[in-house]
Structures are given as structure tokens and as C-alpha cells.
Backbone as a printed PyTorch tensor [residue, N CA C, xyz], in Angstrom:
tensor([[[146.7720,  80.3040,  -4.4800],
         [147.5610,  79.2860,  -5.1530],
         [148.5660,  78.5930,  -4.2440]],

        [[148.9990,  79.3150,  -3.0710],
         [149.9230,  78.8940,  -2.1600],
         [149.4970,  77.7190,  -1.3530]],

        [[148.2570,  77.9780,  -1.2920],
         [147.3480,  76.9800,   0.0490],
         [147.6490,  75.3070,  -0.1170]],

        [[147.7190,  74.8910,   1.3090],
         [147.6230,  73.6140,   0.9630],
         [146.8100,  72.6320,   0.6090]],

        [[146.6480,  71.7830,  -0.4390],
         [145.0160,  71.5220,  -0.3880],
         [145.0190,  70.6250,   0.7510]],

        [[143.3500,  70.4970,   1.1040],
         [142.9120,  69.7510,   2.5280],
         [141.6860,  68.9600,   1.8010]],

        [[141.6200,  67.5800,   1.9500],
         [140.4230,  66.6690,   1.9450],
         [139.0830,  67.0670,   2.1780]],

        [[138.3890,  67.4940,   1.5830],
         [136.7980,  67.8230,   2.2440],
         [136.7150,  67.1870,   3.3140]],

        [[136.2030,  67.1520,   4.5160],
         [135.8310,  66.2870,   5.5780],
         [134.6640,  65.5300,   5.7380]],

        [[133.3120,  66.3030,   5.1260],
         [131.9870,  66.2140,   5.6350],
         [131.7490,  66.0340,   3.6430]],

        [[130.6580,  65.1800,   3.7840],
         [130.0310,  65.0470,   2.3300],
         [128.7990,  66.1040,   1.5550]],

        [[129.5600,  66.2000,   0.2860],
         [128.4500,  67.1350,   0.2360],
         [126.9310,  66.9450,   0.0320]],

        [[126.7920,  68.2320,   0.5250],
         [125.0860,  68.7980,   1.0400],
         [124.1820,  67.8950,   0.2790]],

        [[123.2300,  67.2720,   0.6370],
         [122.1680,  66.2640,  -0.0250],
         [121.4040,  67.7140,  -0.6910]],

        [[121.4810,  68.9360,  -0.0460],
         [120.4280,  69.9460,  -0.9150],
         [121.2200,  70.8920,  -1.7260]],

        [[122.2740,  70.4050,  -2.5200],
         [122.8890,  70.9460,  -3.4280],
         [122.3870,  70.4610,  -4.5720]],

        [[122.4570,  70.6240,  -5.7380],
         [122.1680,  70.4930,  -6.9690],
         [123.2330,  69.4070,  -7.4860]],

        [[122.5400,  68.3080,  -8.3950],
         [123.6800,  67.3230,  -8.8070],
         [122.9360,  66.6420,  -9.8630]],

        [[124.0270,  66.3290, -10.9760],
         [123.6260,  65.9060, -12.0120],
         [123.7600,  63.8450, -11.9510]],

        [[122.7850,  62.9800, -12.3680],
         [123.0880,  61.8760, -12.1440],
         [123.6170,  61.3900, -13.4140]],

        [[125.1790,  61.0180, -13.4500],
         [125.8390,  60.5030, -14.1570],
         [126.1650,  58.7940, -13.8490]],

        [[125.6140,  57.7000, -14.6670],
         [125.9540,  56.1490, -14.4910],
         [127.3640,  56.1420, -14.7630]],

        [[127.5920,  55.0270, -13.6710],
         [128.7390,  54.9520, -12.8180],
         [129.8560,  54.4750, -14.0260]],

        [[130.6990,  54.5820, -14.0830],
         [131.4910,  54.3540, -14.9070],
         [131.7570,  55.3790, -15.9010]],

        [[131.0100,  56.2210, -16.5180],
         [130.8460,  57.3050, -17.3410],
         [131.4680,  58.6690, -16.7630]],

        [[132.2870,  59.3180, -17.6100],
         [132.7330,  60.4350, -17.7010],
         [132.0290,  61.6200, -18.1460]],

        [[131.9560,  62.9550, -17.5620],
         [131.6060,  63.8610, -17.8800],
         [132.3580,  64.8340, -17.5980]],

        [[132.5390,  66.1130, -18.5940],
         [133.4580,  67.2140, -17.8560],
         [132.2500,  68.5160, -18.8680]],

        [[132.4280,  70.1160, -18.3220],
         [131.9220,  70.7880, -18.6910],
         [132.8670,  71.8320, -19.1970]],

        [[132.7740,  72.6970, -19.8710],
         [133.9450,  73.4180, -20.8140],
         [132.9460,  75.1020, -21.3280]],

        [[133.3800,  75.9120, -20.4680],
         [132.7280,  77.3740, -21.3560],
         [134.1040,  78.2740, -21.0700]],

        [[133.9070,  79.2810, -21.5700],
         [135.2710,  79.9540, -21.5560],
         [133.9800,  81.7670, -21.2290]],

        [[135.2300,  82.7460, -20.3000],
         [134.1280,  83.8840, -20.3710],
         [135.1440,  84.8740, -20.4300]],

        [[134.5350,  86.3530, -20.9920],
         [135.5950,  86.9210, -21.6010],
         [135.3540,  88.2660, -21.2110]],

        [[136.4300,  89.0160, -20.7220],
         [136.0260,  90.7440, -20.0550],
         [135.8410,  91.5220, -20.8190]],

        [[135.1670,  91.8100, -21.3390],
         [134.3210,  92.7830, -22.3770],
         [135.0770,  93.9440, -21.9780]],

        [[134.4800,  94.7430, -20.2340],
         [134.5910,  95.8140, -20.1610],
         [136.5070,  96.2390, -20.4200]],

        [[137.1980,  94.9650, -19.8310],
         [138.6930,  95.4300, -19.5920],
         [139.1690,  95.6870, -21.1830]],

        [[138.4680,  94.8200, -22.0680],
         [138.9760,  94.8040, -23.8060],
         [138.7760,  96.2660, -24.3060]],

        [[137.6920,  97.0380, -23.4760],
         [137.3060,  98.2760, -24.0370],
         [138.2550,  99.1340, -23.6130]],

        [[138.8970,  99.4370, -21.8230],
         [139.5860,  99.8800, -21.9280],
         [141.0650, 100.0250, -22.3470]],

        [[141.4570,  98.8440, -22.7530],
         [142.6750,  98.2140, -23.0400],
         [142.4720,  98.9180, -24.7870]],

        [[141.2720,  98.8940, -25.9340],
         [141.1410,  99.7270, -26.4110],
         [141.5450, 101.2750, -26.7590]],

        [[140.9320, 101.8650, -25.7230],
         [140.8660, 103.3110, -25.4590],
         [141.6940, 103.6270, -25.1510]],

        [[142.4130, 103.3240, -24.3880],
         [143.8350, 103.7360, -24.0340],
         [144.9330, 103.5440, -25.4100]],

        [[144.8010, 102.5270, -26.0140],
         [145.9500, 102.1410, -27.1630],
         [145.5190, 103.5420, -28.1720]],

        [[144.3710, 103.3450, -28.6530],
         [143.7130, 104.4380, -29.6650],
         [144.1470, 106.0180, -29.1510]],

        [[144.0680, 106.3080, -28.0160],
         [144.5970, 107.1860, -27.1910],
         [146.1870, 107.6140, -26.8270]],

        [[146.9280, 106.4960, -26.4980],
         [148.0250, 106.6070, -26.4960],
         [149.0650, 106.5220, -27.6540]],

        [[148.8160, 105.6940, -28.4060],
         [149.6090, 105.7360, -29.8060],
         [149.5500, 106.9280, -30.1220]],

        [[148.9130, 107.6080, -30.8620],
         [149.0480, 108.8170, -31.8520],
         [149.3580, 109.6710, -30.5320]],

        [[149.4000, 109.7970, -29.1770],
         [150.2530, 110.9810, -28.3660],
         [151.5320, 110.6370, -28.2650]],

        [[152.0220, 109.5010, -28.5600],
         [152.9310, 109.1120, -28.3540],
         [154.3570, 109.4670, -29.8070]],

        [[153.2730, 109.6390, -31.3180],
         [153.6600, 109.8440, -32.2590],
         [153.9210, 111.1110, -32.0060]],

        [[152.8140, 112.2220, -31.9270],
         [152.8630, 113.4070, -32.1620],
         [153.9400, 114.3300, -30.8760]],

        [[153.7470, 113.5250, -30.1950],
         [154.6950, 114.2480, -29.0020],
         [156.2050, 114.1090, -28.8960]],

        [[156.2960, 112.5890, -29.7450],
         [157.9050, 112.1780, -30.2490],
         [158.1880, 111.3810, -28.5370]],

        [[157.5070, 111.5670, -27.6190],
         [157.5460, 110.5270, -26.3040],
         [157.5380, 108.7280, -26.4500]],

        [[158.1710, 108.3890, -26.8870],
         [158.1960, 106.7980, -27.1850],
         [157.7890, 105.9540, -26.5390]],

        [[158.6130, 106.6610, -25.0440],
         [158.0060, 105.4190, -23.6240],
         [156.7060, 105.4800, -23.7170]],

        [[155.6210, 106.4620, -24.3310],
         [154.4690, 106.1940, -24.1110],
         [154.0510, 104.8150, -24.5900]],

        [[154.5430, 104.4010, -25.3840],
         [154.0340, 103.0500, -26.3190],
         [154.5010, 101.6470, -25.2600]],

        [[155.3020, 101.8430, -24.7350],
         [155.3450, 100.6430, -22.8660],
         [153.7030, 100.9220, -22.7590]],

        [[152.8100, 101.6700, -22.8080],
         [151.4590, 101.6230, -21.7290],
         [150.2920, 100.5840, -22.2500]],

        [[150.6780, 100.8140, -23.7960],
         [149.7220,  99.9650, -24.4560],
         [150.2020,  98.6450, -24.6020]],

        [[151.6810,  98.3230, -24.6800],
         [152.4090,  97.0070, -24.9690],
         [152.1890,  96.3900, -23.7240]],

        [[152.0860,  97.5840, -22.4450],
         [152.0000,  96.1310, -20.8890],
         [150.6440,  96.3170, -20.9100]],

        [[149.3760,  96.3350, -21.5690],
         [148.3000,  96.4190, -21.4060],
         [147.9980,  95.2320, -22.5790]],

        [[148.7070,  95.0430, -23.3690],
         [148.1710,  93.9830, -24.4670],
         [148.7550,  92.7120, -23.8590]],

        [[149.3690,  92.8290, -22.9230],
         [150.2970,  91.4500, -22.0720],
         [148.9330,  91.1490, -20.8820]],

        [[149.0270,  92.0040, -20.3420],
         [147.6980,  91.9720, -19.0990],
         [146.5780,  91.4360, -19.3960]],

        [[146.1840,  92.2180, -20.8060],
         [144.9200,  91.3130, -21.5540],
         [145.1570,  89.7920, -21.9260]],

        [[146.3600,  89.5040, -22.4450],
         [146.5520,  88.5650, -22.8740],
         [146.3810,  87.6020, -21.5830]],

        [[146.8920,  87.9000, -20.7950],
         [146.9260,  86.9190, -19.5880],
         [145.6680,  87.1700, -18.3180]],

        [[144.6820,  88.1680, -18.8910],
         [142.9590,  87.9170, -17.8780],
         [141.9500,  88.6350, -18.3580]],

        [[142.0460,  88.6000, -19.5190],
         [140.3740,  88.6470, -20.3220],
         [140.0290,  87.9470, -20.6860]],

        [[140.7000,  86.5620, -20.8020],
         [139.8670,  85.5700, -21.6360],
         [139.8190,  84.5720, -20.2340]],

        [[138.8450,  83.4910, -19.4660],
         [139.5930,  82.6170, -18.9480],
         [138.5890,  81.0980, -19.3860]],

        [[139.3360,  80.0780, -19.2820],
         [138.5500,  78.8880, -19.8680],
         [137.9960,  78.5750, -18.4290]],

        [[137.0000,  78.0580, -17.9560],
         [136.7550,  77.4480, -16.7890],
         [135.8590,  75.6110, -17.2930]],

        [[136.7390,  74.6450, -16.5440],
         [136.4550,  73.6580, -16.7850],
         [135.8010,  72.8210, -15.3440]],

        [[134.8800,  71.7690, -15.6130],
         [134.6150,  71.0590, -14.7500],
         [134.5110,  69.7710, -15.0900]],

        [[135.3590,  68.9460, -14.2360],
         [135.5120,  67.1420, -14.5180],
         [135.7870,  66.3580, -13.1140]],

        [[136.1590,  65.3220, -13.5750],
         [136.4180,  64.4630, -12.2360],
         [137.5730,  64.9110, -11.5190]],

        [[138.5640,  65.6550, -12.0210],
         [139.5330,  66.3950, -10.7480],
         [139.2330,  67.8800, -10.6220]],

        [[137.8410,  67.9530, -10.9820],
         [137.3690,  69.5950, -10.3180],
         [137.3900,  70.2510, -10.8620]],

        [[137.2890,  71.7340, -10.5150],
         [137.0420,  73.1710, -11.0410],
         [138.6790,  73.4240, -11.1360]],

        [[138.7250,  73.7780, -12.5420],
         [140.1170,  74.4780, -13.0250],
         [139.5090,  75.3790, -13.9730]],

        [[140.0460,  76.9100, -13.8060],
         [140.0750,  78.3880, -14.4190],
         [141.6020,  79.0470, -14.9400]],

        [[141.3610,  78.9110, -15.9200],
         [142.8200,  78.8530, -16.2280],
         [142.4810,  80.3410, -17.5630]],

        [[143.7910,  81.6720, -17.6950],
         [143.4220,  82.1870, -18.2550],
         [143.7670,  81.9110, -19.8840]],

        [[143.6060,  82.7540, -20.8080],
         [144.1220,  81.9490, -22.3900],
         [145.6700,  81.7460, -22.4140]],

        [[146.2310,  82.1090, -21.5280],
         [147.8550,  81.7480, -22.1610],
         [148.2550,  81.0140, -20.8960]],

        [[147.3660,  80.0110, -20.0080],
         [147.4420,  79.0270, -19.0140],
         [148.1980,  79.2840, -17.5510]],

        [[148.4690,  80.4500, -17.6030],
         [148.6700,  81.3830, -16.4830],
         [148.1270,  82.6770, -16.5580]],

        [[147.8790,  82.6820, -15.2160],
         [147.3810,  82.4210, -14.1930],
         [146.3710,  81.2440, -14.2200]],

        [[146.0600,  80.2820, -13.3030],
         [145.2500,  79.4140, -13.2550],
         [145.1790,  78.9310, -11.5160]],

        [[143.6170,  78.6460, -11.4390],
         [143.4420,  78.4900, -10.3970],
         [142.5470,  76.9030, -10.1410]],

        [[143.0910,  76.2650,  -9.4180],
         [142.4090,  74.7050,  -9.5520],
         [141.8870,  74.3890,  -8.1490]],

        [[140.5950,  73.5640,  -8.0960],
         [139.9520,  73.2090,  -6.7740],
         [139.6970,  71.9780,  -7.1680]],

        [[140.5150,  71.1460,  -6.7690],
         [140.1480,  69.2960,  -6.4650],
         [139.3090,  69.2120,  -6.3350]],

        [[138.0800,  68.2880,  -6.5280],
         [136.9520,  67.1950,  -6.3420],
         [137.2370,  66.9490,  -4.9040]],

        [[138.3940,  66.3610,  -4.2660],
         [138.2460,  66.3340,  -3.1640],
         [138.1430,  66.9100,  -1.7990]],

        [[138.4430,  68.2220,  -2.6490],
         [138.8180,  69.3250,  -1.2890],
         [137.4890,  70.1810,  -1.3550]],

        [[136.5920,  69.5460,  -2.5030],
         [135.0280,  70.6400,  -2.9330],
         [133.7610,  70.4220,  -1.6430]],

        [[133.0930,  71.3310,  -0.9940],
         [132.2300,  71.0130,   0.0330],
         [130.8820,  71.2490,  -0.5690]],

        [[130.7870,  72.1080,  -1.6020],
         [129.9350,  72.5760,  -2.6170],
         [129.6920,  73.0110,  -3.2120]],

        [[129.1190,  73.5120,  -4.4730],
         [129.3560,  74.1360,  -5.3950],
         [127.3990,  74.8880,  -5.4470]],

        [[127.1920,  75.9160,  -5.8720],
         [125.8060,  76.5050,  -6.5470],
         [126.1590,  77.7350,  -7.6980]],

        [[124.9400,  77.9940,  -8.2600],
         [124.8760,  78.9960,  -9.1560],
         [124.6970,  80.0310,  -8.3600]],

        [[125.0280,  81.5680,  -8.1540],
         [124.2130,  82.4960,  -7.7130],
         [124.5030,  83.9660,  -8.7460]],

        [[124.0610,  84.7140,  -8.4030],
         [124.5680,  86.0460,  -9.2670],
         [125.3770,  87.1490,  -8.3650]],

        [[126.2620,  87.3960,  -9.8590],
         [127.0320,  88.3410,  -9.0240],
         [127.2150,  89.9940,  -9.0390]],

        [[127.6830,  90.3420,  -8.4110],
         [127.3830,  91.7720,  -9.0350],
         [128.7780,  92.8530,  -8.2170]],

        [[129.6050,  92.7380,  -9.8540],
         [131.3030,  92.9420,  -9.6290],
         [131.3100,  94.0090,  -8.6490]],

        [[131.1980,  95.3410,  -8.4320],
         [131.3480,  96.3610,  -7.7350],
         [130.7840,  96.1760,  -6.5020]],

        [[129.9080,  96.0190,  -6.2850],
         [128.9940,  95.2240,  -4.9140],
         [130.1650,  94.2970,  -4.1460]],

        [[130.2000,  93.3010,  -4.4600],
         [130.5080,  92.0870,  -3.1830],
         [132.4220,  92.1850,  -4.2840]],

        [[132.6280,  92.7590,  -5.6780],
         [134.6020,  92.7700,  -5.6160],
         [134.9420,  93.8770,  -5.3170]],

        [[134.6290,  95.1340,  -5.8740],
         [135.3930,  96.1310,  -5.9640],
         [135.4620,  96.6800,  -7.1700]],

        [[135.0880,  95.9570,  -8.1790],
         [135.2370,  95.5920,  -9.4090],
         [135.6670,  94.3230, -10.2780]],

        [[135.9330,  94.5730, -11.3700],
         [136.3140,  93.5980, -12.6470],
         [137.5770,  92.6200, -12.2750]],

        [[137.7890,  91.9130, -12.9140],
         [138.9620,  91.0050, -13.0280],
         [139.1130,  89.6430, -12.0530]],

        [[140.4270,  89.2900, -11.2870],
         [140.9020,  88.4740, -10.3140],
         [140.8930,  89.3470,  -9.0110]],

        [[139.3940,  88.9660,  -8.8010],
         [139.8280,  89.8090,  -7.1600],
         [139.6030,  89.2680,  -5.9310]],

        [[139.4770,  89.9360,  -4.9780],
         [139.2630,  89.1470,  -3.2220],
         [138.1170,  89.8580,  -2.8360]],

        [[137.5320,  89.4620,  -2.2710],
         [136.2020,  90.2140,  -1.7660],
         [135.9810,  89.9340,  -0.8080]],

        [[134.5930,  90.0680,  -0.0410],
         [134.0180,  90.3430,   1.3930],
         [134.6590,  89.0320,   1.9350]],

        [[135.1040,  88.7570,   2.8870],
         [135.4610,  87.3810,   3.9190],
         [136.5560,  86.7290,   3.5070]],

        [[137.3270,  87.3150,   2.1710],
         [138.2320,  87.0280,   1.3640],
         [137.9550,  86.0530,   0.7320]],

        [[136.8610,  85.8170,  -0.3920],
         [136.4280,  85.0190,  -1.3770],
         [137.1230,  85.4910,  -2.1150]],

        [[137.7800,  84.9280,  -2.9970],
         [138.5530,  84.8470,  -4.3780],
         [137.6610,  84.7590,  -5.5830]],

        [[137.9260,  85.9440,  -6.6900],
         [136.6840,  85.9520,  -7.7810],
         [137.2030,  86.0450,  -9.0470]],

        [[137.2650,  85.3240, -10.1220],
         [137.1830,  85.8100, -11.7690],
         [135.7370,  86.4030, -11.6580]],

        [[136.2770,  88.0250, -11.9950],
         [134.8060,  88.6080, -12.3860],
         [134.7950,  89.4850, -13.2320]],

        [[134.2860,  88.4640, -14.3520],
         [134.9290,  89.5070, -15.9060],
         [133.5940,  90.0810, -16.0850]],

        [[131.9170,  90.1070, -15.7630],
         [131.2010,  90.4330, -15.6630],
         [129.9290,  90.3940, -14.5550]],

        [[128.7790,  91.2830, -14.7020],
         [127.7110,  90.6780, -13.6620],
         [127.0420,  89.2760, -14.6440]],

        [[126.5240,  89.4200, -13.1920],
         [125.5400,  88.0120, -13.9010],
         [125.5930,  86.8190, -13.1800]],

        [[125.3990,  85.3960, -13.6140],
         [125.2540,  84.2490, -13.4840],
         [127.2370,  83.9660, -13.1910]],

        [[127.1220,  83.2980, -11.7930],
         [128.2020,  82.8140, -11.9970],
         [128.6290,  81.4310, -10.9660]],

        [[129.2580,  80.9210, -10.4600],
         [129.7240,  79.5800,  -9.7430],
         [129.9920,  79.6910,  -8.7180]],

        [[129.7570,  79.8110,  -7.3880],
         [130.6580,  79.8640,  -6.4530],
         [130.9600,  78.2770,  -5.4410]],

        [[131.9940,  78.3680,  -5.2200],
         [132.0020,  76.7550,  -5.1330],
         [133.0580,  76.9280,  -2.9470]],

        [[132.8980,  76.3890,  -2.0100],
         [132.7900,  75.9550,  -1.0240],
         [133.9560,  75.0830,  -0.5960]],

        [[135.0220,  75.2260,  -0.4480],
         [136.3150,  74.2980,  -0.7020],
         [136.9000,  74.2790,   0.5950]],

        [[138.0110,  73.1540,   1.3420],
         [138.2000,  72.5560,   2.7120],
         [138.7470,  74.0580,   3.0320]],

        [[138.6050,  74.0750,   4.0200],
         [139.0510,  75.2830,   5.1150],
         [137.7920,  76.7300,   4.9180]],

        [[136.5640,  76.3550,   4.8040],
         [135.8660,  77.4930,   3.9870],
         [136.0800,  78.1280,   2.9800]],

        [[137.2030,  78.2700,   2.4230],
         [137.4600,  79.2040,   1.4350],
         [136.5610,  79.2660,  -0.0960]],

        [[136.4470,  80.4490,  -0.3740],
         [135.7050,  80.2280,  -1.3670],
         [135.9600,  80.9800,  -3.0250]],

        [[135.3510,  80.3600,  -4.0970],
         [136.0100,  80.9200,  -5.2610],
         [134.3840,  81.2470,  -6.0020]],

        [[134.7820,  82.4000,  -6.6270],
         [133.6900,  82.3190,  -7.5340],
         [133.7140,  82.7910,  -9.0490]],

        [[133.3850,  82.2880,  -9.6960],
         [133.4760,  82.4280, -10.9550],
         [132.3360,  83.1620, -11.7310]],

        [[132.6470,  84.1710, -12.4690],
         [131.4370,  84.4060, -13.6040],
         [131.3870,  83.5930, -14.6740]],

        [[130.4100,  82.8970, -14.6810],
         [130.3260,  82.5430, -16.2170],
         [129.1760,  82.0900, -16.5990]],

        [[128.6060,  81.2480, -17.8520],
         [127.2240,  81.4820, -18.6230],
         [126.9790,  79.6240, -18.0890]],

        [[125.7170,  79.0620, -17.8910],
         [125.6380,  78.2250, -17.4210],
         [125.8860,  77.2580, -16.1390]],

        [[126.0700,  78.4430, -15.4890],
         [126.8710,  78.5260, -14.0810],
         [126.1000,  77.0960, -13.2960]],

        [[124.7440,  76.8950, -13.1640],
         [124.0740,  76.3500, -12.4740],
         [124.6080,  74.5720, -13.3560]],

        [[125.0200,  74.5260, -14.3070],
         [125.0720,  72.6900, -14.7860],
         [126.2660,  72.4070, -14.3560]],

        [[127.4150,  73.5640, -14.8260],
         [128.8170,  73.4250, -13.6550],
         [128.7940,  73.3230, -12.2250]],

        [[127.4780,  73.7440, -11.4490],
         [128.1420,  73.6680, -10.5080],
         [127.3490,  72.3420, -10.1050]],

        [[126.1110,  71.7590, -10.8390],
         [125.7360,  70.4050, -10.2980],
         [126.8430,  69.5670, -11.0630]],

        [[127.0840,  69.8040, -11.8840],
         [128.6420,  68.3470, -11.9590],
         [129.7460,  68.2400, -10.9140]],

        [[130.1420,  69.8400, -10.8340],
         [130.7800,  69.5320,  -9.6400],
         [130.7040,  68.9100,  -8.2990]],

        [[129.4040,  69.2940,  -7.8140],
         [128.9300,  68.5180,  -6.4730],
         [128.8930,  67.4490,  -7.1910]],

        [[128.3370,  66.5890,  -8.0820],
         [128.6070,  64.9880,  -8.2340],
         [130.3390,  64.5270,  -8.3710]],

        [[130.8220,  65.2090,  -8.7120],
         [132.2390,  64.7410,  -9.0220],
         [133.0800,  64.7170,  -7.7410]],

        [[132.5200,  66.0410,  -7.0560],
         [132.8100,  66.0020,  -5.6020],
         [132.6350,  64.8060,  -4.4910]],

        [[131.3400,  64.2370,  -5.2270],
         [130.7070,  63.4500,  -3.9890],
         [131.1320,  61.9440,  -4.4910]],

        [[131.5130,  62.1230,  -5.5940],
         [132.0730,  60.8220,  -6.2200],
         [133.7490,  60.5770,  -5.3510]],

        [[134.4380,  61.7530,  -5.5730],
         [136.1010,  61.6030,  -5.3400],
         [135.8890,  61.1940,  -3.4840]],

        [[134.9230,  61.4500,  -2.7520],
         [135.1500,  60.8100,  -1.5940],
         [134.6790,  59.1820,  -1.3300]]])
């Protein structure tokens, strides 16, 4: 989030995927994806901790589930959008959010991911070469190519139509 953004330099890849939108016309794409696995444990723990927390007369226990319903609140759900100023992932209560300009995009594709493999696991993480990831599940997800190499990738369902709008929106903003 600190980074400065930088202008793409080079146009993107003629062998990327791109949707042909007539000129003048707007398009943006809109799915939202949601951490199943973190909701379960965020679950188990509450179901778990409440009633030890009753029976033991320990109160502070009930802080574990209250900063766990805040945590959820702010990265199990995240909206990920694509339009003419780019890829923005923003979670349901609009922080944390992470945005990649149209102009700073070098490319965007679908590929699959597979959280423990290439994050470590679930959530907002950094991975191999320090790619930056929402990875609320495996599967189908976005990874997109932005000025200075850096890269982001997203899980989510339809990964491959987001990421040909993006390369057009990309190749449009230069």
C-alpha cells in the first residue's frame, strides 16, 4: 500500500487475453469471495470459548472471540472489482483495500492457486518472490503484473473475464 505507483512502460502483451469493448462504452466487473475456511475457525473457537469462559468465571476469555469477530469482519469477505481505473480488492468494511491502476497494469491472466503451496496459507499474504495474495481459497484466481514487477493475486470465481477486462482497460489507460 506504501509503494509508489509507476506508469506501465511497455504495452500490454498482444498474447494476453482481452475482451473487445466499442470505444466509448464502459465496462466494469464486480464478484465478491468469501473465506469459508477462516468463518469456520472463527466459529469453533467462539462455540469453544464462550461457555469456558462462563464456566470458569475467566471473562478475558471473551476478548478472543470479540478480536476474532473484528478480524473476520475486516478479511473474510473481500469485493474485488474491475473497471477503467483497475483492479481494486477492498475487504467488507473497505479496509483493508488494495488498488492497481490501469496504468501501472503490465498484465493480468487467470491461473490456479493453491493457498499452502505458493502462500503459506489462507488470508492476505506474501509469497514466493514476494507476490502479494487475497487467498481465501484454492482454485481459480487473478494474478495481475503491475510497474516494477510486482505482483498481486487474487482468488476468486471467474477469474479469467476479470482478468481480460483488465488487460483491455490497461491497454486503453495508455
Amino acid at each position: 500500500p506504501g509503494d509508489v505507483v509507476q506508469a506501465a512502460t511497455a504495452p500490454v502483451p498482444k498474447t494476453t487475453k482481452s475482451l473487445t469493448i466499442t470505444e466509448g462504452k464502459r465496462a466494469a466487473w464486480i464478484r465478491q469471495v468469501t473465506g469459508r475456511s477462516g468463518a469456520w475457525i472463527m466459529v469453533v473457537t467462539t462455540v469453544l470459548t464462550g461457555p469456558m469462559a462462563i464456566l470458569t468465571a475467566q471473562w478475558w476469555m471473551l476478548t478472543i472471540p470479540a478480536a476474532l469477530a473484528v478480524l473476520g469482519a475486516t478479511m473474510l469477505v473481500w469485493t474485488v472489482r474491475v473497471d477503467a481505473r483497475g483492479l481494486d480488492v477492498r475487504s467488507a468494511v473497505g479496509w483493508p483495500r488494495i488498488h492497481v491502476p490501469a496504468t501501472s497494469v503490465e498484465g493480468a491472466e487467470a491461473r490456479q492457486v493453491h493457498p499452502l503451496h505458493q502462500f503459506g496459507g489462507w488470508g492476505w499474504r506474501t509469497g514466493v518472490g514476494g507476490t502479494i495474495g487475497i487467498v481465501m481459497r484454492k482454485g481459480e484466481g487473478i494474478e495481475v503484473v503491475h510497474s516494477g514487477g510486482k505482483r498481486l493475486v487474487v482468488t476468486v470465481d471467474d477469474a479469467e473475464t476479470a482478468a481480460a477486462l483488465l488487460n483491455t482497460m490497461a491497454d486503453r489507460a495508455r
